[in-house]
XYZ file of C-alpha atoms in Angstrom:
711
model
C 17.938 -51.882 -3.504
C 14.337 -53.008 -3.386
C 12.332 -50.972 -0.873
C 10.707 -52.834 2.009
C 7.021 -53.359 1.766
C 4.833 -52.371 4.641
C 3.199 -55.253 6.420
C 0.013 -53.181 6.855
C -2.644 -53.277 4.189
C -2.782 -50.003 2.247
C -6.137 -48.302 2.722
C -8.319 -47.934 -0.333
C -8.809 -44.441 -1.681
C -12.401 -44.333 -0.425
C -11.312 -45.136 3.124
C -8.595 -42.474 3.015
C -11.160 -39.915 1.864
C -13.533 -40.976 4.650
C -10.758 -40.622 7.245
C -9.863 -37.204 5.872
C -13.491 -36.108 5.999
C -13.865 -37.389 9.581
C -10.747 -35.499 10.672
C -12.054 -32.346 8.953
C -15.397 -32.670 10.755
C -13.615 -33.077 14.086
C -11.585 -29.957 13.482
C -14.512 -27.894 12.202
C -15.272 -25.000 14.522
C -18.854 -24.695 15.693
C -20.237 -21.413 17.088
C -19.695 -20.636 20.770
C -21.889 -18.178 22.678
C -20.273 -16.420 25.637
C -22.906 -15.028 28.025
C -21.868 -12.695 30.848
C -23.925 -11.379 33.753
C -23.665 -10.139 37.317
C -26.340 -8.778 39.656
C -29.779 -9.895 38.493
C -28.219 -12.223 35.962
C -29.689 -15.501 37.219
C -33.203 -14.649 36.080
C -31.883 -13.454 32.716
C -29.855 -16.678 32.287
C -32.953 -18.774 32.968
C -35.142 -16.768 30.587
C -32.583 -17.029 27.791
C -31.987 -20.783 28.195
C -35.692 -21.598 28.472
C -36.312 -20.081 25.023
C -33.286 -21.607 23.271
C -33.803 -24.624 20.996
C -31.731 -27.627 22.036
C -30.335 -28.235 18.522
C -28.719 -24.917 17.567
C -25.340 -26.567 16.982
C -23.763 -24.041 19.370
C -22.067 -24.310 22.746
C -23.154 -21.886 25.473
C -20.711 -20.659 28.135
C -22.116 -18.779 31.139
C -19.862 -16.354 33.054
C -21.500 -15.109 36.256
C -19.897 -12.802 38.833
C -19.697 -14.720 42.122
C -18.016 -14.164 45.463
C -14.690 -16.028 45.679
C -15.786 -18.172 48.616
C -19.325 -18.705 47.319
C -20.398 -22.286 46.606
C -22.075 -22.301 43.209
C -25.381 -24.021 42.541
C -25.697 -22.253 39.199
C -25.334 -25.368 37.039
C -28.067 -27.165 39.009
C -30.440 -24.178 38.834
C -29.877 -23.566 35.125
C -30.339 -27.277 34.413
C -34.010 -26.817 35.290
C -34.437 -24.232 32.508
C -33.216 -26.282 29.549
C -33.085 -29.824 28.221
C -29.484 -29.267 27.153
C -26.864 -30.801 29.418
C -25.408 -28.225 31.858
C -21.830 -28.640 33.164
C -19.868 -26.814 35.824
C -16.525 -26.322 34.091
C -13.401 -28.161 35.211
C -9.937 -27.245 33.973
C -9.242 -28.713 30.536
C -12.885 -29.517 29.733
C -13.555 -29.767 25.985
C -16.738 -28.128 24.737
C -19.347 -29.703 22.468
C -22.350 -28.336 20.560
C -25.793 -28.127 22.170
C -24.405 -28.092 25.704
C -24.130 -25.432 28.423
C -21.006 -24.674 30.483
C -20.976 -22.660 33.721
C -17.915 -20.987 35.254
C -17.100 -22.099 38.818
C -16.374 -19.554 41.580
C -13.015 -17.862 42.190
C -11.454 -18.623 38.790
C -10.637 -16.928 35.511
C -11.691 -18.846 32.391
C -10.448 -18.778 28.794
C -10.936 -20.956 25.742
C -8.211 -22.340 23.496
C -8.740 -24.836 20.665
C -12.107 -25.896 22.020
C -10.847 -26.445 25.580
C -11.885 -24.390 28.612
C -8.940 -23.461 30.816
C -9.269 -22.310 34.415
C -6.746 -20.334 36.451
C -7.162 -19.266 40.085
C -8.448 -15.775 40.548
C -5.431 -13.747 41.648
C -5.234 -10.700 43.870
C -4.093 -8.572 40.969
C -4.574 -4.877 40.506
C -7.789 -3.259 39.434
C -11.209 -4.785 38.917
C -11.513 -8.504 38.125
C -13.070 -8.684 34.654
C -14.043 -12.346 34.283
C -16.476 -11.727 31.406
C -13.984 -9.674 29.399
C -11.285 -12.293 29.996
C -13.377 -15.061 28.475
C -14.873 -13.040 25.625
C -11.449 -11.757 24.537
C -10.153 -15.322 24.298
C -13.367 -16.408 22.546
C -12.944 -13.712 19.887
C -9.395 -14.853 19.193
C -10.304 -18.543 19.148
C -13.591 -18.560 17.184
C -13.507 -15.424 15.031
C -16.769 -15.022 13.139
C -18.212 -17.992 15.047
C -17.990 -16.095 18.341
C -21.204 -14.649 19.769
C -21.147 -12.395 22.830
C -24.105 -11.629 25.106
C -24.159 -9.214 28.066
C -27.076 -9.541 30.465
C -28.064 -7.831 33.720
C -25.166 -6.639 35.886
C -23.816 -3.769 37.940
C -20.479 -2.789 36.365
C -18.791 -2.450 32.959
C -17.449 -6.006 32.586
C -17.905 -7.466 29.091
C -17.825 -4.254 27.051
C -14.245 -4.778 25.883
C -14.953 -8.403 25.086
C -17.884 -7.483 22.852
C -15.662 -5.035 20.953
C -13.141 -7.820 20.335
C -15.846 -10.225 19.167
C -17.251 -7.690 16.741
C -13.746 -6.940 15.454
C -13.260 -10.648 14.818
C -16.482 -10.743 12.772
C -18.764 -12.164 15.453
C -22.210 -11.045 16.584
C -22.931 -9.094 19.773
C -25.993 -8.753 22.022
C -26.959 -6.760 25.117
C -30.047 -7.025 27.292
C -32.482 -4.152 26.873
C -32.609 -1.670 29.735
C -36.262 -2.213 30.554
C -35.838 -5.978 30.981
C -32.587 -5.934 33.022
C -32.813 -5.850 36.813
C -29.476 -3.979 36.889
C -28.590 -2.229 33.642
C -24.986 -1.018 34.143
C -23.303 -3.932 32.339
C -25.534 -3.932 29.236
C -25.626 -0.111 29.132
C -21.819 0.112 29.226
C -21.635 -2.427 26.406
C -24.186 -0.483 24.351
C -22.262 2.755 24.940
C -19.268 1.314 23.045
C -21.357 1.368 19.861
C -20.372 -2.246 19.172
C -23.649 -4.003 20.072
C -25.651 -5.394 17.155
C -28.878 -6.284 18.984
C -30.419 -4.827 22.161
C -33.203 -7.234 23.139
C -34.904 -9.032 26.003
C -33.427 -12.447 26.982
C -36.310 -14.199 25.230
C -35.730 -12.366 21.952
C -31.954 -12.799 22.264
C -32.539 -16.562 22.354
C -34.767 -16.398 19.273
C -32.243 -14.277 17.363
C -29.346 -16.606 18.288
C -31.288 -19.587 16.968
C -32.048 -17.671 13.784
C -28.412 -16.625 13.327
C -27.255 -20.204 13.817
C -28.985 -21.175 10.600
C -27.348 -18.410 8.532
C -24.616 -19.569 6.098
C -22.122 -17.091 7.575
C -22.271 -18.857 10.943
C -23.024 -22.367 9.696
C -20.101 -22.298 7.203
C -22.314 -22.947 4.211
C -21.271 -19.914 2.155
C -20.650 -21.197 -1.347
C -17.170 -21.045 -2.863
C -17.576 -19.558 -6.332
C -15.312 -20.318 -9.239
C -13.324 -17.278 -10.333
C -14.490 -17.498 -13.936
C -18.125 -18.350 -13.245
C -21.007 -16.042 -13.979
C -21.799 -15.784 -10.254
C -18.220 -14.692 -9.567
C -18.546 -11.890 -12.117
C -21.791 -10.749 -10.502
C -20.125 -10.912 -7.075
C -17.231 -8.761 -8.317
C -19.686 -6.255 -9.710
C -21.496 -6.167 -6.375
C -18.236 -5.606 -4.493
C -17.296 -2.801 -6.883
C -20.679 -1.210 -6.205
C -20.158 -1.493 -2.430
C -16.675 0.054 -2.637
C -18.068 2.868 -4.755
C -20.828 3.555 -2.223
C -18.322 3.600 0.635
C -15.991 5.883 -1.277
C -18.785 8.303 -2.142
C -20.106 8.439 1.417
C -16.815 8.563 3.329
C -14.087 9.583 0.881
C -12.146 6.393 1.699
C -11.243 3.913 -1.048
C -11.292 0.339 0.281
C -10.370 -1.311 -3.017
C -6.871 -2.247 -1.827
C -7.701 -3.142 1.751
C -7.464 -6.812 2.781
C -10.345 -8.408 0.903
C -10.862 -11.230 3.395
C -11.337 -8.736 6.220
C -13.738 -6.581 4.220
C -15.803 -9.544 3.067
C -16.005 -10.847 6.615
C -17.360 -7.476 7.731
C -19.887 -7.480 4.877
C -21.024 -11.015 5.631
C -21.414 -10.043 9.293
C -23.729 -7.201 8.282
C -25.629 -9.565 5.974
C -26.426 -11.776 8.967
C -28.179 -8.852 10.635
C -30.528 -8.421 7.675
C -30.955 -12.123 6.786
C -29.213 -11.688 3.415
C -27.212 -14.545 1.888
C -25.996 -13.058 -1.418
C -23.518 -10.199 -1.720
C -25.574 -8.857 -4.630
C -28.591 -8.504 -2.336
C -26.479 -6.642 0.192
C -25.191 -4.250 -2.471
C -28.802 -3.516 -3.427
C -29.691 -3.010 0.238
C -26.869 -0.487 0.613
C -28.084 1.461 -2.413
C -31.559 1.707 -0.906
C -30.394 2.440 2.658
C -27.636 5.087 2.898
C -27.538 4.718 6.700
C -26.285 1.158 6.256
C -23.296 2.469 4.278
C -22.286 4.442 7.361
C -22.861 1.386 9.567
C -20.675 -0.786 7.308
C -17.967 1.890 7.393
C -18.087 1.789 11.190
C -17.761 -2.011 11.128
C -14.765 -1.891 8.796
C -13.016 0.642 11.048
C -13.802 -1.147 14.296
C -11.301 -0.278 17.025
C -9.767 -2.864 19.326
C -7.119 -1.400 21.586
C -6.233 -1.009 25.245
C -3.851 0.775 27.567
C -0.306 -0.635 27.502
C -1.246 -3.333 25.001
C 1.598 -5.868 24.768
C 3.472 -4.746 27.930
C 6.765 -6.141 26.605
C 6.653 -3.577 23.808
C 6.482 -0.696 26.278
C 9.333 -2.197 28.260
C 11.368 -2.237 25.037
C 10.518 1.413 24.397
C 11.620 2.312 27.901
C 14.864 0.302 27.889
C 16.005 0.544 24.244
C 14.228 3.199 22.182
C 13.783 6.171 24.530
C 17.472 6.195 25.615
C 18.485 6.472 21.949
C 15.952 9.231 21.265
C 16.983 11.470 24.186
C 20.723 10.870 23.745
C 21.428 14.181 21.988
C 18.290 16.107 22.975
C 18.274 19.561 24.521
C 15.409 21.691 25.879
C 15.296 23.403 22.467
C 14.749 20.131 20.527
C 11.464 18.426 21.431
C 10.798 14.703 21.334
C 8.428 14.184 18.396
C 6.249 11.074 18.139
C 3.559 10.158 15.610
C 0.961 7.491 16.497
C -0.564 6.503 13.153
C -3.932 4.764 13.562
C -4.356 5.841 17.188
C -7.924 4.499 17.457
C -9.623 5.782 20.638
C -6.430 7.170 22.163
C -5.233 4.471 24.566
C -2.028 3.904 22.560
C -1.128 7.608 22.475
C -1.772 8.134 26.176
C 0.145 4.948 27.067
C 3.226 6.139 25.182
C 2.910 9.597 26.766
C 2.749 8.060 30.252
C 5.655 5.730 29.513
C 7.757 8.635 28.238
C 6.921 10.839 31.244
C 7.984 8.033 33.579
C 11.223 7.557 31.627
C 12.103 11.254 31.768
C 11.173 11.550 35.455
C 13.645 8.805 36.355
C 16.392 10.821 34.658
C 15.360 14.237 35.958
C 15.349 15.470 32.359
C 13.043 18.249 31.298
C 12.514 17.876 27.552
C 9.528 19.167 25.557
C 7.291 16.420 24.121
C 5.102 16.567 21.016
C 2.845 13.570 20.342
C 0.677 13.611 17.209
C -2.024 10.930 17.150
C -4.129 10.416 14.035
C -6.873 8.105 12.843
C -9.242 7.948 9.890
C -12.294 7.618 12.163
C -13.825 10.865 13.428
C -15.747 9.029 16.163
C -12.539 7.423 17.465
C -10.759 10.781 17.459
C -13.650 12.330 19.422
C -13.289 9.658 22.131
C -9.522 10.133 22.225
C -9.883 13.899 22.612
C -12.338 13.525 25.489
C -9.831 11.370 27.385
C -12.605 9.595 29.319
C -12.461 5.834 29.873
C -14.586 3.404 31.881
C -13.272 1.296 34.751
C -13.134 -1.705 32.429
C -11.005 0.163 29.916
C -8.400 1.038 32.560
C -8.464 -2.381 34.233
C -4.899 -3.129 33.073
C -3.507 0.189 34.323
C -1.634 -0.144 37.612
C -3.026 1.655 40.699
C 0.127 3.801 40.771
C -0.418 5.017 37.223
C -4.130 5.549 37.819
C -3.362 7.731 40.818
C -0.616 9.682 39.064
C -1.909 10.142 35.515
C -5.722 9.834 35.766
C -8.498 11.641 37.586
C -11.390 9.551 38.874
C -14.747 10.956 37.728
C -18.303 9.714 37.693
C -18.499 6.531 35.633
C -14.766 6.073 35.075
C -11.473 7.935 34.729
C -10.285 11.074 32.940
C -6.787 11.467 31.527
C -4.854 13.937 33.672
C -4.028 17.363 32.266
C -0.203 16.828 32.143
C -0.710 13.806 29.850
C -3.549 15.307 27.800
C -1.572 18.425 26.936
C 1.191 16.365 25.319
C -1.136 14.811 22.732
C -2.592 16.388 19.611
C -5.358 14.341 17.943
C -6.431 14.792 14.329
C -8.300 12.917 11.625
C -5.968 11.662 8.899
C -6.088 9.248 5.990
C -2.600 7.725 6.007
C -2.780 6.936 2.300
C -3.942 10.256 0.884
C -3.257 12.969 3.504
C 0.181 14.613 3.946
C 2.364 12.889 6.571
C 4.159 14.357 9.562
C 7.917 14.768 9.316
C 10.944 15.098 11.576
C 9.713 12.354 13.910
C 11.855 10.535 16.462
C 9.375 7.667 16.660
C 6.452 6.515 14.522
C 4.164 3.804 15.889
C 1.723 2.086 13.545
C 0.557 -1.024 15.321
C -2.032 -3.373 13.851
C -2.841 -1.168 10.860
C -0.784 -2.807 8.107
C -2.535 -6.141 8.686
C -5.712 -4.615 7.265
C -4.031 -3.156 4.169
C -3.297 -4.948 0.920
C 0.171 -5.053 -0.625
C -0.342 -1.935 -2.838
C -1.204 0.208 0.181
C 1.648 -1.191 2.273
C 4.078 -0.371 -0.531
C 2.771 3.179 -0.531
C 2.728 3.631 3.250
C 6.142 2.345 4.343
C 8.113 4.872 2.217
C 5.927 7.595 3.760
C 6.984 6.439 7.238
C 10.639 6.465 6.119
C 10.165 10.039 4.913
C 8.519 11.063 8.206
C 11.395 9.885 10.432
C 14.528 11.744 11.414
C 17.818 10.118 10.316
C 18.037 8.317 13.670
C 14.303 7.685 14.002
C 12.459 4.467 14.893
C 9.384 2.693 13.506
C 7.260 0.490 15.797
C 4.889 -2.022 14.164
C 2.443 -4.586 15.537
C 3.579 -8.042 16.621
C 2.170 -9.583 13.419
C 3.600 -6.940 11.050
C 6.908 -6.450 9.246
C 8.395 -4.010 6.738
C 8.227 -6.788 4.126
C 10.096 -5.915 0.949
C 11.364 -2.588 2.334
C 14.440 -3.877 4.148
C 16.466 -1.276 2.224
C 14.564 1.444 4.140
C 14.644 -0.004 7.659
C 16.954 -2.169 9.709
C 15.646 -4.452 12.452
C 16.423 -2.889 15.851
C 14.406 -5.210 18.119
C 13.138 -8.353 16.397
C 10.888 -9.545 19.219
C 9.020 -6.247 19.601
C 9.090 -5.239 15.898
C 11.103 -2.055 16.340
C 12.891 -0.830 13.189
C 15.511 1.886 12.741
C 15.589 4.147 9.695
C 18.320 3.530 7.124
C 19.964 6.446 5.340
C 19.722 6.261 1.551
C 22.342 7.389 -0.926
C 19.729 8.684 -3.369
C 16.452 10.574 -2.896
C 13.437 8.433 -1.991
C 10.382 9.000 -4.151
C 7.128 8.802 -2.203
C 3.548 9.006 -3.385
C 1.618 11.664 -1.474
C -1.162 11.924 -4.036
C -4.717 11.083 -3.006
C -6.599 8.101 -4.317
C -6.953 7.855 -8.067
C -10.652 7.337 -7.662
C -12.772 10.484 -7.666
C -15.190 10.973 -4.835
C -18.713 11.382 -6.138
C -21.936 11.809 -4.271
C -24.711 9.250 -4.477
C -27.717 10.837 -6.169
C -26.447 14.392 -5.567
C -29.244 16.819 -4.757
C -29.861 19.752 -7.069
C -27.938 22.906 -6.303
C -31.061 24.793 -5.298
C -31.757 22.283 -2.521
C -29.181 23.999 -0.312
C -31.084 27.271 -0.361
C -34.513 27.474 1.141
C -37.597 27.288 -1.026
C -39.109 30.695 -0.361
C -42.624 29.770 -1.455
C -42.750 26.660 0.746
C -41.240 28.528 3.671
C -43.754 31.354 3.335
C -46.609 28.895 3.150
C -45.477 27.080 6.296
C -44.917 30.348 8.165
C -48.383 31.615 7.143
C -49.977 28.473 8.511
C -48.274 28.936 11.877
C -49.098 32.652 12.009
C -52.766 32.059 11.225
C -52.920 29.573 14.091
C -51.461 32.231 16.375
C -53.887 35.010 15.321
C -51.367 36.828 13.210
C -48.932 38.490 15.627
C -45.905 40.150 14.047
C -42.572 38.403 13.863
C -39.617 37.241 11.805
C -38.283 34.023 10.266
C -34.672 33.263 11.240
C -32.160 30.533 10.456
C -30.023 28.475 12.838
C -27.622 31.429 13.222
C -30.412 33.871 14.188
C -30.099 35.733 10.870
C -33.424 37.261 9.772
C -34.694 35.787 6.486
C -38.215 37.306 6.402
C -40.130 39.996 8.286
C -43.741 39.123 9.153
C -45.816 42.271 9.656
C -44.742 45.554 11.224
C -41.965 44.723 13.703
C -40.704 48.239 14.486
C -42.230 48.078 17.985
C -39.799 45.265 18.843
C -36.855 45.566 16.462
C -34.674 48.415 15.330
C -31.420 48.708 13.355
C -28.393 48.404 15.605
C -25.771 51.191 15.497
C -22.625 50.494 13.500
C -22.219 47.990 10.697
C -25.513 46.882 9.146
C -26.722 43.531 10.421
C -29.838 41.380 10.131
C -28.999 39.354 13.214
C -32.133 39.194 15.344
C -30.276 39.418 18.656
C -28.561 42.634 17.528
C -31.777 44.210 16.202
C -33.961 43.337 19.213
C -34.781 46.239 21.521
C -33.147 46.435 24.910
C -35.027 44.244 27.349
C -35.838 41.569 24.762
C -32.341 40.295 24.033
C -31.672 38.125 27.084
C -35.047 36.369 26.987
C -34.916 36.114 23.197
C -31.486 34.455 23.230
C -32.606 31.976 25.910
C -35.816 31.091 24.075
C -34.020 30.529 20.749
C -31.394 28.381 22.470
C -34.081 26.225 24.115
C -35.984 25.867 20.835
C -32.794 24.714 19.073
C -32.020 22.196 21.788
C -35.519 20.793 22.350
C -36.925 21.281 18.825
C -40.180 22.388 20.475
C -42.060 25.709 20.567
C -40.898 27.960 23.426
C -42.951 30.759 24.954
C -41.737 33.615 27.195
C -44.298 35.849 28.874
C -44.024 39.026 30.868
C -40.895 40.265 29.070
C -40.629 43.956 29.913
C -39.463 46.729 27.573
C -38.784 50.226 28.929
C -39.189 53.094 26.460
C -38.545 56.360 28.259
C -41.098 56.600 31.088
C -43.327 54.006 29.462
C -43.179 50.245 30.056
C -44.590 47.449 27.935
C -44.937 43.727 28.522
C -44.282 41.401 25.579
C -44.942 37.736 24.892
C -42.297 35.961 22.726
C -42.935 32.679 20.881
C -40.113 30.801 19.139
C -41.395 27.985 16.899
C -38.968 25.656 15.039
C -39.972 24.337 11.598
C -38.544 22.996 8.344
C -39.403 24.259 4.859
C -40.393 21.486 2.477
C -37.846 18.713 1.914
C -34.825 20.818 2.868
C -33.236 19.345 5.998
C -32.532 22.738 7.574
C -33.943 24.244 10.737
C -35.764 27.566 10.680
C -37.500 29.421 13.499
C -40.556 31.643 13.461
C -40.201 34.293 16.201
C -43.452 36.058 17.109
C -43.936 39.178 19.253
C -47.189 40.226 20.933
C -47.965 42.885 23.537
C -49.564 41.768 26.796
C -51.874 43.830 29.046
C -49.971 46.297 31.204
C -49.460 45.583 34.909
C -51.686 47.991 36.875
C -49.447 50.498 38.603
C -49.658 50.816 42.357
C -51.864 53.803 42.898
C -50.687 56.631 45.107
C -52.684 57.581 48.151
C -55.346 60.292 47.680
C -55.658 63.388 49.799
C -57.907 61.731 52.403
C -55.406 58.942 52.937
C -57.370 56.291 51.022
C -55.785 54.195 48.307
C -57.450 54.457 44.916
C -56.596 50.833 43.848
C -55.584 47.561 45.403
C -51.904 47.752 46.286
C -51.732 44.096 47.323
C -52.820 42.981 43.864
C -50.246 45.258 42.218
C -47.486 44.046 44.539
C -48.242 40.392 43.863
C -48.106 40.981 40.115
C -44.802 42.839 40.480
C -43.377 39.965 42.553
C -44.533 37.483 39.927
C -42.872 39.569 37.215
C -39.604 39.717 39.147
C -39.695 35.960 39.782
C -40.238 35.318 36.076
C -37.362 37.674 35.245
C -35.099 35.856 37.724
C -36.051 32.486 36.225
C -35.350 33.769 32.723
C -31.974 35.142 33.806
C -31.013 31.787 35.334
C -31.979 29.946 32.161
C -30.008 32.446 30.136
C -26.919 31.949 32.289
C -27.238 28.171 31.964
C -27.429 28.454 28.183
C -24.378 30.754 28.168
C -22.413 28.228 30.264
C -23.394 25.395 27.895
C -22.424 27.448 24.868
C -19.117 28.293 26.522
C -18.345 24.633 27.206
C -19.260 23.635 23.663
C -17.160 26.474 22.269
C -14.172 25.349 24.354
C -14.471 21.815 22.968
C -14.712 23.125 19.420
C -11.710 25.388 19.991
C -9.655 22.501 21.330
C -10.530 20.350 18.323
C -9.801 23.209 15.912
C -6.511 23.964 17.668
C -5.411 20.339 17.370
C -6.345 20.235 13.699
C -4.309 23.422 13.109
C -1.326 22.042 15.029
C -1.422 18.773 13.085
C -1.668 20.683 9.802
C-alpha cells in the first residue's frame, strides 16, 4: 500500500535547524538572583539595584519580610532605583532576563521551570521562612545558575537557602556587617561557612555583573574532544587536583561523580576569575589554603530535620515494628547513620525512635552511630546546637520535648544527645560497623561513581544483622546488588537484607593510592632551631634589661634556662620534671598559670606585678612577664617567662615608747590593700582560666569517648 503524502510542505533542513535552535534558546536557563532581606533591607535593595547594569542577562527576585496585612509599595519604590522593569509578582508569572520581581505581602513564593508560584501564607508551625523557601526552590530549579544574596535583616532566614544554592553549584553573597542596618540575617548566613562573598550592596552588584560574564554562568565553557590535545591537558590538570586533594585530606576523589566534582571546581574558578582548569590546578599548587576550601565545597552539607517526612512515617509504621519484634532489654537497637552531615538526620531518627517506643511503653536500649568524612560537620553534630531557621520544620511539640531553647537557637536535649555517638569515618577505607538493625545512607551514593558504589553496598550488607534494613535516598537504589537486598518499601527506598548461601567477600582495604605530602618539610623542621630560638630570646631579654627567666613550649615544659633562676624555681619533690608550673616556688604558681594561659589565648605579652613569695619570715615581691614568640620559620609557639624582684612593701612600723609612730601607717595600709586587691584579681582570673580549661577538657573528653565507642 502506498503511504499517504502529507498535504503540508516539508520544511527544508535549514528551517528545521533554525526551529531547533530557537526552541533550544527558549529552553536555555539564564541566571536568577534571589535577594532576601528584612529589617533595614529597603535601603540595601535600593543600593544594590542602583549599581547593577541593566544588561546582565539575569533575572532578579526580591524577597522582603512584610507584615501579612501590609500593602506593599516596594515595586514602586525600587523602580526609582533602576532602569530595569520592576514587577510585583502575580501567581504564574514567567520570569525574563534583565527584569526585577518583587514578592507581594502574605504569600510564600517558589520558582519552577521559570515560573513564579505564589501560595497563601499559612498559619503553620514555627517561623515563616519566606527567603529560605524561595532560595531552596531556586537552587533546585537553576543549579549553578542560581545566585543567592542575603542583605540586612533581623533573623536567620536565608541561611539554609544559601547552603542549598552552594550545594547546587551556585554563588552566594551576604552583606557585610558594617554596611547592614541590622546584621542578624547576613551574620547567620556567614556563620554557616557557605558564603562566598561578604560585601557591601554596591560591591555585591559589581561582583554579580562580573560573574555574569564568566563562562561558568554564561554557559560558554567549551566542550573539548576526548582525543584532543586540550583534553589531555585537562585530564592531567584533573589528576593534579585529585593528587593535591588526596595529599592534603587523605581522601581519593578519583572515583567520585566527575560531573559533581567539575561543577565544584568551576564554581571555585568563578571566584578567582579563572576559565581554564589548568590555571586552577596551578592556582591550587601555589595556594594550599584553596585546596582546603575546594575540599569543603566538595563535601558541602545540605540536610534538615525530618527531611522527607514520608520516610520517617515509613520508619515508624513499617521498619521500627520489625526491628523491636524480638528485642529484649539485653539486646539494644543498633542504628548506623552513614554520612550524617551536621547531625540533623541522626537526631531526627533518635527522636522518631523515642516517640515510637514511648507509644508502646517499651524500654529498650538504643545505640545510634553517626559518621561523616567531614570533621567540621561532625563538630557541629556533636555540639547539638541549631539556629531557629534550622529547626523551622520541627513541630512545637517536638521542640518543647526534645530541645532546649538557648541564646541564638536550640540545643538538642540530653536524652536525645546521649543516644548518639558521632565519629569521623571514610566509608570507603575505614572499617564499618556491624550487627546493625538499620543503616541509613541517604543522598551519599549519588555523589559516588560506580566503582565506589560497588565497594560500598557489600559493606552495608556485611554491617546489617540477618533481619536488618537499609534506607537510601529517594534518588538512590542498590543497582546491580539485588542479590544482596530485597525491596521492602519501594516508595521510601527501604531495603531488607538477603541471606546468602555462600560467604560474601568485601573490600575493607584503604585506597590504592598512597597519601603523600605536598613539598614535605625536612625532618628537622619539627624540632626547634636552637640557634634561632636563642637569638630571638636574647633580643627580648636585652630589651627587658636582662632579668632571669626560662623558655617554655606550649605545654609549659622548660626548654632553656636564662640566667640564675634558683630564686624563683626549684626541683619539685618526687619524679624529676622540667614543667615550669611544678618547679615554680609556692606563691608563684597560681599567677604564673594564669599569665601563661592569657598569653596563649591572646598571643600578647602578659605582665603580673606584686606577686608575693614567702620564704620563712621573709617576703619578696616578684614581677612576672610572659612573652609569646616563634623561632624562625617553625610554626610553633614558645614563651619567654621572665622573673624580676620588685621593691619590698614598707612594713607598718610599730609604735615607739613615747607612743609616736616611726613611719606612715596610712601609706603602708594603702599599699597592703592594693596588694590584696591585685591578689584577688589574679585569683579571679585564675579561676576563670580553670573553668575554661575544664569546659574545653570536657568537650575533648566527649569527642575522644565517642571516637573510642565508634572504634
